[in-house]
């Protein structure tokens, strides 16, 4: 009788212990989800050192207009950025992932500024920049060790070739990431002409949407 009671108590203890063990393991799986994943929300974590790229979203252009509400300035139909996930830069969600923006190109650009015949080149200077992506979709680009966020624009004008240098007015750029189309969008990010011809506007407001954001051919999601 005593042996039977002991077995009963042992079995009951095991029955209570099993659900506790299962419950304890459930949060561990969720805790493994990083800020950046591929395949889906909560999918495969993006690895340290992974290269992330994105072209302009289909059917869109990158613009640098002289005012926030105007349509006079530079329009580019081709642009792409390239970034590398920092070591330890993709922490557990919710949190903020960090990347190094190593490349940002613009081509196939035109201008409707008075006196401007064409756009020779647009070059992003002082790379790499530091980029952070937060779980709420906030994207922030800040200068790296090379200097300010800066772009050099070379234009063909009636007076010959002119070069103008623009720097981010606020020292940084703010964007928004969306899982709907795996995009990052920047709207009316202001630049100020720091040097160059007066044929270039004194200010430029940059707008662009990049999609899809991918790594290794798979779309990147923010968690």
Short mmCIF file of C-alpha atoms in Angstrom, two decimals:
data_model
loop_
_atom_site.label_atom_id
_atom_site.label_comp_id
_atom_site.label_asym_id
_atom_site.label_seq_id
_atom_site.Cartn_x
_atom_site.Cartn_y
_atom_site.Cartn_z
CA UNK A 1 0.00 0.00 0.00
CA UNK A 2 2.82 2.31 0.83
CA UNK A 3 4.55 1.48 -2.46
CA UNK A 4 1.36 2.27 -4.38
CA UNK A 5 1.04 5.62 -2.64
CA UNK A 6 4.62 6.47 -3.48
CA UNK A 7 4.09 5.64 -7.16
CA UNK A 8 0.95 7.72 -7.22
CA UNK A 9 2.72 10.72 -5.74
CA UNK A 10 5.64 10.31 -8.17
CA UNK A 11 3.31 10.10 -11.19
CA UNK A 12 1.38 13.16 -10.06
CA UNK A 13 4.61 15.09 -9.60
CA UNK A 14 5.73 14.16 -13.11
CA UNK A 15 2.38 15.25 -14.52
CA UNK A 16 2.80 18.69 -12.96
CA UNK A 17 6.47 18.96 -13.91
CA UNK A 18 5.92 18.26 -17.63
CA UNK A 19 3.69 21.28 -18.37
CA UNK A 20 6.07 23.51 -16.44
CA UNK A 21 8.99 22.35 -18.54
CA UNK A 22 7.07 22.88 -21.81
CA UNK A 23 5.92 26.33 -20.74
CA UNK A 24 9.47 27.34 -19.85
CA UNK A 25 10.77 26.41 -23.30
CA UNK A 26 8.18 28.37 -25.28
CA UNK A 27 9.59 31.88 -24.68
CA UNK A 28 13.06 30.70 -25.67
CA UNK A 29 12.01 30.24 -29.30
CA UNK A 30 10.54 33.75 -29.43
CA UNK A 31 13.65 35.18 -27.80
CA UNK A 32 15.76 33.87 -30.67
CA UNK A 33 14.04 36.13 -33.22
CA UNK A 34 16.28 39.02 -34.24
CA UNK A 35 15.33 42.49 -35.48
CA UNK A 36 16.15 41.54 -39.09
CA UNK A 37 14.94 38.24 -40.55
CA UNK A 38 14.51 36.78 -44.03
CA UNK A 39 11.64 34.84 -45.54
CA UNK A 40 8.99 36.29 -43.26
CA UNK A 41 8.39 38.16 -40.04
CA UNK A 42 9.94 35.91 -37.39
CA UNK A 43 11.82 34.01 -40.09
CA UNK A 44 15.53 33.23 -40.36
CA UNK A 45 17.79 35.71 -38.57
CA UNK A 46 20.07 37.79 -40.81
CA UNK A 47 23.69 36.92 -40.01
CA UNK A 48 26.46 39.27 -38.96
CA UNK A 49 28.36 40.49 -42.00
CA UNK A 50 25.48 39.84 -44.39
CA UNK A 51 25.25 42.17 -47.37
CA UNK A 52 21.92 43.96 -47.74
CA UNK A 53 20.97 45.69 -51.00
CA UNK A 54 17.98 47.44 -52.52
CA UNK A 55 17.23 49.24 -55.79
CA UNK A 56 14.64 51.95 -56.27
CA UNK A 57 11.13 50.59 -55.87
CA UNK A 58 9.60 49.72 -59.23
CA UNK A 59 7.99 52.69 -60.94
CA UNK A 60 9.58 55.28 -58.63
CA UNK A 61 12.39 57.83 -58.94
CA UNK A 62 14.88 59.43 -56.59
CA UNK A 63 14.52 63.22 -56.55
CA UNK A 64 16.51 66.14 -55.20
CA UNK A 65 14.19 69.13 -55.49
CA UNK A 66 15.04 72.69 -54.52
CA UNK A 67 11.99 72.92 -52.25
CA UNK A 68 10.03 70.39 -50.20
CA UNK A 69 6.84 70.93 -52.20
CA UNK A 70 8.26 71.78 -55.64
CA UNK A 71 9.18 69.73 -58.70
CA UNK A 72 12.28 71.63 -59.85
CA UNK A 73 15.60 69.90 -59.43
CA UNK A 74 17.20 66.54 -60.19
CA UNK A 75 15.43 63.26 -60.94
CA UNK A 76 17.20 59.88 -61.12
CA UNK A 77 15.58 56.71 -62.42
CA UNK A 78 18.33 54.40 -61.12
CA UNK A 79 19.69 54.20 -57.59
CA UNK A 80 20.82 51.47 -55.21
CA UNK A 81 22.24 51.13 -51.73
CA UNK A 82 24.47 48.45 -50.25
CA UNK A 83 24.98 47.86 -46.52
CA UNK A 84 26.69 45.30 -44.30
CA UNK A 85 25.25 44.09 -41.00
CA UNK A 86 27.64 44.96 -38.18
CA UNK A 87 29.15 42.31 -35.93
CA UNK A 88 26.57 41.84 -33.20
CA UNK A 89 24.42 44.29 -35.12
CA UNK A 90 21.26 42.19 -35.33
CA UNK A 91 20.09 41.80 -31.72
CA UNK A 92 17.02 40.09 -30.36
CA UNK A 93 13.74 41.83 -31.18
CA UNK A 94 12.47 44.25 -30.13
CA UNK A 95 15.61 46.30 -30.53
CA UNK A 96 17.73 48.17 -33.06
CA UNK A 97 19.87 46.60 -35.76
CA UNK A 98 22.98 48.40 -37.01
CA UNK A 99 24.57 48.32 -40.43
CA UNK A 100 27.39 49.99 -42.29
CA UNK A 101 26.18 51.74 -45.46
CA UNK A 102 29.07 51.03 -47.82
CA UNK A 103 27.58 51.99 -51.18
CA UNK A 104 24.94 54.38 -52.51
CA UNK A 105 24.75 55.13 -56.22
CA UNK A 106 22.65 57.32 -58.53
CA UNK A 107 22.52 57.25 -62.32
CA UNK A 108 20.28 58.04 -65.29
CA UNK A 109 19.67 61.50 -63.83
CA UNK A 110 18.18 64.60 -65.44
CA UNK A 111 17.58 68.18 -64.29
CA UNK A 112 14.94 70.78 -65.11
CA UNK A 113 16.77 73.63 -63.39
CA UNK A 114 17.04 76.76 -65.51
CA UNK A 115 20.37 76.89 -67.34
CA UNK A 116 21.20 73.23 -66.66
CA UNK A 117 21.72 71.03 -69.73
CA UNK A 118 22.25 67.74 -67.94
CA UNK A 119 23.59 65.82 -64.96
CA UNK A 120 27.11 64.45 -65.35
CA UNK A 121 27.26 62.58 -62.05
CA UNK A 122 26.01 62.30 -58.48
CA UNK A 123 28.51 60.84 -56.01
CA UNK A 124 27.86 60.00 -52.37
CA UNK A 125 30.94 60.94 -50.35
CA UNK A 126 32.45 59.97 -46.99
CA UNK A 127 31.14 56.41 -46.92
CA UNK A 128 30.66 54.31 -44.89
CA UNK A 129 27.71 55.72 -42.95
CA UNK A 130 26.16 54.16 -39.86
CA UNK A 131 22.60 52.95 -40.36
CA UNK A 132 20.21 51.78 -37.66
CA UNK A 133 16.89 49.98 -38.13
CA UNK A 134 14.57 49.82 -35.12
CA UNK A 135 11.79 47.31 -34.53
CA UNK A 136 9.19 50.06 -35.03
CA UNK A 137 10.49 50.64 -38.58
CA UNK A 138 12.48 53.79 -37.83
CA UNK A 139 15.60 54.04 -40.01
CA UNK A 140 18.39 56.50 -39.13
CA UNK A 141 21.52 57.21 -41.18
CA UNK A 142 24.35 59.02 -39.40
CA UNK A 143 27.90 59.97 -40.45
CA UNK A 144 30.74 57.50 -40.11
CA UNK A 145 34.36 58.24 -39.33
CA UNK A 146 35.05 59.69 -42.80
CA UNK A 147 32.94 62.81 -42.28
CA UNK A 148 29.54 64.34 -42.88
CA UNK A 149 26.77 62.82 -44.98
CA UNK A 150 27.64 64.47 -48.26
CA UNK A 151 26.85 64.31 -51.98
CA UNK A 152 28.74 65.88 -54.89
CA UNK A 153 26.69 66.88 -57.93
CA UNK A 154 28.30 67.68 -61.29
CA UNK A 155 26.08 69.50 -63.79
CA UNK A 156 26.46 70.52 -67.44
CA UNK A 157 25.30 74.10 -67.81
CA UNK A 158 25.24 76.89 -70.37
CA UNK A 159 28.39 78.18 -68.66
CA UNK A 160 30.17 74.81 -68.69
CA UNK A 161 30.59 72.12 -66.06
CA UNK A 162 29.84 73.07 -62.44
CA UNK A 163 30.32 71.10 -59.25
CA UNK A 164 28.21 71.53 -56.12
CA UNK A 165 28.57 69.81 -52.77
CA UNK A 166 25.58 69.18 -50.50
CA UNK A 167 25.55 68.05 -46.87
CA UNK A 168 22.69 66.73 -44.77
CA UNK A 169 21.20 69.80 -43.08
CA UNK A 170 20.36 68.02 -39.83
CA UNK A 171 23.52 65.94 -39.86
CA UNK A 172 21.56 62.71 -40.33
CA UNK A 173 18.80 61.17 -42.46
CA UNK A 174 15.53 59.62 -41.30
CA UNK A 175 13.58 56.92 -43.13
CA UNK A 176 10.90 54.31 -42.60
CA UNK A 177 11.06 50.55 -43.19
CA UNK A 178 7.91 48.64 -44.14
CA UNK A 179 7.28 44.89 -44.20
CA UNK A 180 4.39 45.38 -46.62
CA UNK A 181 6.74 45.64 -49.59
CA UNK A 182 10.12 45.17 -47.84
CA UNK A 183 10.97 48.80 -48.45
CA UNK A 184 12.87 51.71 -46.94
CA UNK A 185 11.56 55.17 -47.80
CA UNK A 186 13.10 58.61 -47.32
CA UNK A 187 10.93 61.71 -47.77
CA UNK A 188 12.09 65.32 -48.12
CA UNK A 189 15.41 64.82 -46.36
CA UNK A 190 17.01 68.25 -46.52
CA UNK A 191 20.51 68.95 -47.83
CA UNK A 192 22.29 72.32 -47.88
CA UNK A 193 24.80 73.40 -50.53
CA UNK A 194 28.11 73.72 -48.72
CA UNK A 195 30.15 74.74 -51.76
CA UNK A 196 29.84 75.24 -55.49
CA UNK A 197 28.14 77.33 -58.12
CA UNK A 198 25.01 79.38 -57.52
CA UNK A 199 23.59 77.57 -60.54
CA UNK A 200 22.90 74.80 -58.03
CA UNK A 201 20.00 75.44 -55.62
CA UNK A 202 21.04 76.44 -52.10
CA UNK A 203 18.94 73.58 -50.70
CA UNK A 204 17.94 70.15 -51.89
CA UNK A 205 15.15 67.92 -50.58
CA UNK A 206 15.81 64.24 -51.24
CA UNK A 207 13.05 61.68 -51.64
CA UNK A 208 13.50 58.01 -52.58
CA UNK A 209 11.95 54.61 -51.90
CA UNK A 210 14.03 51.43 -52.07
CA UNK A 211 12.46 47.99 -52.50
CA UNK A 212 12.76 45.14 -52.15
CA UNK A 213 15.43 45.14 -49.46
CA UNK A 214 17.16 41.77 -49.77
CA UNK A 215 20.09 39.70 -48.61
CA UNK A 216 21.22 36.57 -50.44
CA UNK A 217 18.24 36.93 -52.77
CA UNK A 218 15.67 36.84 -49.92
CA UNK A 219 13.53 39.71 -48.70
CA UNK A 220 14.42 41.28 -45.35
CA UNK A 221 11.77 41.82 -42.67
CA UNK A 222 11.86 43.97 -39.54
CA UNK A 223 10.67 42.42 -36.27
#
